[in-house]
Amino acid sequence: MKIQDDVLAGLIEINSKVLDVGCGDGNLLLYLKKNKRIDGRGLEINQKNVQECLGKGLAVVEGDAEKDLINYPDRSFDIAILNQAIQQFYEPRKVLNELLRIAKKAIITIPNFGYWKVRLNLFITGTMPITKTLPHSWYDTPNLHMSSIKDFYNLCSLDNIKVNKSISISSNKISDITSNNMEVKNLISELGVFVVSK
Amino acid sequence: MNIDYSKINKIIINKPLKLDCGETLEKFDIAYETFGRLDESKSNAILVFHALSGDQFVTGTNKVTGREGWWNYVVGPSLSIDTNKYFVICANVLGGCMGSSGPKEIDPKTNKPYGLNFPVITIKDMVSAQIHLLDYLGIDKTLCVLGGSMGGMQALQFCSLFPNRTYSSVPVACAASHSAQNIAFNELARQAIMADPNWDSGNYFLSGKVPRNGLAVARMAGHISYLSEQGLENKFGRKLQEGEGLKFSFDADFQVESYLKYQGYAFVDRFDANSYLYITRAMDYFDLYKLNNGNLSKAFKDTKVKFCIISFSTDWLYPTEESKKIVIALNSIGAKVSFVNIITNNGHDSFLVEEPEFFQTLKGFLDSTYEDFKNENSR
């Protein structure tokens, strides 16, 4: 998703040290390396993906964030990225807090379960929603902990995590999320992008 | 087997090499081979380190034994280490028996083979010797230094000692120190050699009677440790040699027995028993943790080297956990490190056999690293 890469790139300063957790095939890291000259690292559980990353010249470790983040020293990165992966962890809360130990800031993106199409899908069909950003059936989805934008905000306030910036992406439209427009954005956003810190 | 040592290329280094044991080699030989061509910007040199039983004949035909190179699956035209593209260098380790200075070679002081008068060497000594080969070839900085098993240890040691002499490194199926189990297996091998009466305290070159049985048993013990339980099961199971049932004797009834014997005795023709003692000792002494007061990260402080650590899931000699420790140490100092654990049944031997996921990982890493290194050199 090009627009999403642009949004993320816009949140990252030139020459930052970046850890992309669940970096997939490494396209985002490569994009940031080219456009923001980042010093990037990746952590990825799928070996095929890691191999692709290595072919792109990226430094990526095959591993499981829930087990391996503990090995990264405190504040060793400027930014940690968790791009549409937080919902796939057994303990998303723990992972989020780990990222903020390792990096000064974290950028988290979530597929928004509060999006109206998701709500409508469940409301009308009475079955678990299947949409563009949530393409899996309930029985084979990697997504264990779905949340809405509002849910994510609530977790942050529970854990004293500062939300420095939050952005809504919907049908390629980008807008800021504020406490005033929260209810609306929670309804109309496909994706939420958050810059958080402690 | 026709063994012809006359075809070995070697250079004589006329500079003293101070060894870890305190002794100094006033001069020493390095036997080596190269494959492919060095490009104009000297950006494509890859230094391969061989393992315990390997030699400089990485690929093609081994000019001494007439057999295939030990890494024919990996090094060659269009392979992971593509000799159409890269200039591959491999030297026989110090203490080895393929032409580099070692117990089999002539001691200039006595004009007789060194035997056990050869000083005990370490992985660090091996690597320190090979830097002279790079100097001789006029290569300031290699694209990559790499190897499996003891080759991986040398790669790690090289990066620690000479961080500015390589752009990247791929330590495969190795560890930053030898475990008690590793030492135990090596001691078993050494005891087998030394228990052979022909060994004669290492002086078998005087009688000409080689400790064949001892060395073969040593090799057999090694071989068991290179394979996984599942790998052995898949390959041999309880299959019998003749298919006629048990012979109720101590001949090789089972296929696995005859396989081991074959491997053991085939080795004897091409390897020197004293060399086996020296090289296994060097491996046992290898401990990058201790060398850095327990902090492995210190071994690579401020390193710019790009690492790709590769382990194999069923390698119980150098388990994946040992590779992960290296990854963690490198990660904690912000080094550029990648890591892949290949899922396989082939145990420690995985790096030497047909292992497509390994090949792909290595190729992807080397090719992209080469592009980066070329760009850096042209700037």
Coordinates of C-alpha atoms in Angstrom, one line a residue, chain A:
Chain A
M1 CA 0.0 0.0 0.0
K2 CA 1.9 3.0 -1.4
I3 CA 0.0 5.7 0.5
Q4 CA 0.6 3.9 3.8
D5 CA 4.3 3.8 3.1
D6 CA 4.2 7.5 2.4
V7 CA 2.4 8.2 5.6
L8 CA 4.9 6.1 7.6
A9 CA 7.8 7.7 5.9
G10 CA 6.4 11.1 6.7
L11 CA 6.6 10.2 10.4
I12 CA 10.3 9.2 10.3
E13 CA 13.2 11.5 10.4
I14 CA 16.1 11.2 8.0
N15 CA 18.9 8.9 9.2
S16 CA 16.8 7.4 12.0
K17 CA 17.6 4.0 13.4
V18 CA 14.5 1.9 12.8
L19 CA 13.4 -1.6 13.8
D20 CA 10.6 -3.0 11.8
V21 CA 8.9 -5.8 13.8
G22 CA 7.2 -8.2 11.5
C23 CA 8.8 -6.5 8.5
G24 CA 7.4 -9.1 6.0
D25 CA 9.2 -9.0 2.6
G26 CA 11.0 -5.8 3.6
N27 CA 9.4 -3.5 1.1
L28 CA 8.7 -0.8 3.8
L29 CA 12.3 -1.0 5.2
L30 CA 13.6 -0.7 1.6
Y31 CA 11.4 2.3 0.9
L32 CA 12.5 4.0 4.1
K33 CA 16.2 3.2 3.4
K34 CA 15.9 4.8 0.0
N35 CA 13.7 7.8 0.9
K36 CA 14.8 8.5 4.5
R37 CA 18.2 6.9 4.5
I38 CA 17.3 5.0 7.7
D39 CA 19.6 2.6 9.4
G40 CA 17.1 -0.2 9.3
R41 CA 16.7 -3.6 11.0
G42 CA 14.0 -6.2 10.7
L43 CA 12.6 -9.0 12.8
E44 CA 10.4 -11.5 10.8
I45 CA 9.0 -14.9 11.7
N46 CA 8.5 -16.2 8.1
Q47 CA 11.7 -17.6 6.6
K48 CA 10.7 -17.0 3.0
N49 CA 10.2 -13.3 3.9
V50 CA 13.5 -13.2 5.6
Q51 CA 15.2 -14.6 2.5
E52 CA 13.5 -11.9 0.4
C53 CA 14.8 -9.2 2.8
L54 CA 18.3 -10.5 2.5
G55 CA 18.0 -10.4 -1.3
K56 CA 17.2 -6.7 -0.9
G57 CA 20.3 -6.1 1.2
L58 CA 18.4 -5.6 4.4
A59 CA 19.5 -6.8 7.9
V60 CA 16.7 -9.0 9.1
V61 CA 16.7 -11.6 11.8
E62 CA 14.4 -14.6 11.6
G63 CA 12.6 -14.7 14.9
D64 CA 9.4 -14.4 16.9
A65 CA 8.8 -10.9 18.4
E66 CA 7.1 -12.3 21.4
K67 CA 10.1 -14.3 22.3
D68 CA 13.0 -12.4 20.9
L69 CA 12.3 -8.7 21.6
I70 CA 13.6 -9.3 25.1
N71 CA 17.1 -9.6 23.6
Y72 CA 17.2 -6.0 22.2
P73 CA 18.8 -3.5 24.5
D74 CA 16.9 -0.5 26.0
R75 CA 16.6 2.5 23.7
S76 CA 18.7 1.0 21.0
F77 CA 16.4 2.4 18.2
D78 CA 14.9 5.7 17.4
I79 CA 11.8 4.2 16.1
A80 CA 10.1 0.7 16.2
I81 CA 7.5 0.0 13.6
L82 CA 4.7 -2.5 14.0
N83 CA 2.8 -2.4 10.8
Q84 CA -0.5 -4.2 11.0
A85 CA 1.0 -6.9 13.1
I86 CA -0.1 -6.0 16.7
Q87 CA -3.3 -8.0 16.3
Q88 CA -1.4 -11.2 15.5
F89 CA 0.4 -11.5 18.9
Y90 CA -0.7 -13.6 21.8
E91 CA 0.2 -10.7 24.1
P92 CA -0.1 -7.5 22.1
R93 CA 0.1 -5.4 25.2
K94 CA 3.4 -6.8 26.2
V95 CA 4.8 -6.4 22.7
L96 CA 3.7 -2.8 22.6
N97 CA 5.5 -2.1 25.9
E98 CA 8.6 -3.9 24.8
L99 CA 8.8 -1.8 21.7
L100 CA 8.7 1.3 23.8
R101 CA 11.6 -0.1 25.9
I102 CA 13.7 -0.7 22.8
A103 CA 12.8 2.4 20.9
K104 CA 12.2 6.0 21.8
K105 CA 9.1 6.0 19.7
A106 CA 6.9 3.4 18.1
I107 CA 4.7 3.6 15.1
I108 CA 1.8 1.2 15.3
T109 CA -0.7 0.7 12.5
I110 CA -3.9 -1.3 13.0
P111 CA -6.6 -2.5 10.8
N112 CA -9.6 -0.8 12.4
F113 CA -12.3 -3.1 13.6
G114 CA -14.5 -0.1 14.2
Y115 CA -14.6 0.7 10.5
W116 CA -18.2 1.0 9.4
K117 CA -17.9 -1.7 6.7
V118 CA -16.6 -4.1 9.3
R119 CA -19.4 -3.2 11.7
L120 CA -22.0 -3.5 8.9
N121 CA -20.6 -6.7 7.7
L122 CA -21.0 -8.3 11.1
F123 CA -24.4 -6.6 11.6
I124 CA -25.9 -7.8 8.4
T125 CA -24.4 -11.2 7.8
G126 CA -24.1 -12.1 11.5
T127 CA -20.7 -13.7 10.7
M128 CA -17.2 -12.5 11.3
P129 CA -16.4 -9.7 8.9
I130 CA -14.3 -10.3 5.8
T131 CA -13.0 -7.1 4.2
K132 CA -10.1 -5.8 2.2
T133 CA -7.9 -5.2 5.2
L134 CA -9.3 -8.3 7.0
P135 CA -9.4 -10.9 4.3
H136 CA -9.4 -14.1 6.4
S137 CA -12.1 -16.4 7.7
W138 CA -12.4 -16.6 11.4
Y139 CA -11.0 -20.1 11.5
D140 CA -7.8 -19.4 9.6
T141 CA -7.1 -15.8 10.5
P142 CA -3.7 -14.9 11.9
N143 CA -5.4 -12.1 13.7
L144 CA -5.9 -13.1 17.3
H145 CA -6.6 -9.7 18.9
M146 CA -8.6 -7.3 16.7
S147 CA -9.2 -3.8 18.0
S148 CA -10.7 -0.6 16.9
I149 CA -8.9 2.8 17.0
K150 CA -10.8 3.6 20.2
D151 CA -9.6 0.3 21.8
F152 CA -6.0 1.1 21.0
Y153 CA -6.4 4.6 22.5
N154 CA -7.8 3.0 25.7
L155 CA -4.9 0.6 26.0
C156 CA -2.5 3.5 25.6
S157 CA -4.1 5.4 28.4
L158 CA -4.2 2.3 30.6
D159 CA -0.5 1.8 30.2
N160 CA 0.5 5.5 30.4
I161 CA 1.6 5.5 26.8
K162 CA 1.5 8.9 25.0
V163 CA -0.2 9.0 21.6
N164 CA 1.9 11.8 20.0
K165 CA 0.1 11.6 16.6
S166 CA -2.6 9.6 15.1
I167 CA -3.7 9.4 11.5
S168 CA -6.7 7.9 9.8
I169 CA -6.4 6.2 6.4
S170 CA -9.5 5.4 4.5
S171 CA -9.9 4.9 0.7
N172 CA -6.5 6.6 0.3
K173 CA -7.6 9.6 2.2
I174 CA -5.5 10.8 5.1
S175 CA -6.7 12.8 8.1
D176 CA -5.7 13.4 11.7
I177 CA -7.5 11.7 14.5
T178 CA -8.1 14.0 17.6
S179 CA -10.1 13.5 20.8
N180 CA -12.8 15.6 19.2
N181 CA -13.3 13.5 16.1
M182 CA -12.6 10.1 17.6
E183 CA -16.1 8.6 17.3
V184 CA -16.3 9.6 13.6
K185 CA -12.7 8.5 12.8
N186 CA -13.3 5.2 14.6
L187 CA -16.2 4.7 12.2
I188 CA -14.7 5.8 8.9
S189 CA -11.1 4.7 9.1
E190 CA -9.8 1.5 7.5
L191 CA -6.5 1.9 9.2
G192 CA -5.2 3.8 12.2
V193 CA -1.6 4.9 12.4
F194 CA -0.2 5.9 15.8
V195 CA 3.0 7.4 16.9
V196 CA 3.4 6.5 20.6
S197 CA 6.0 7.0 23.3
K198 CA 6.5 6.7 27.0

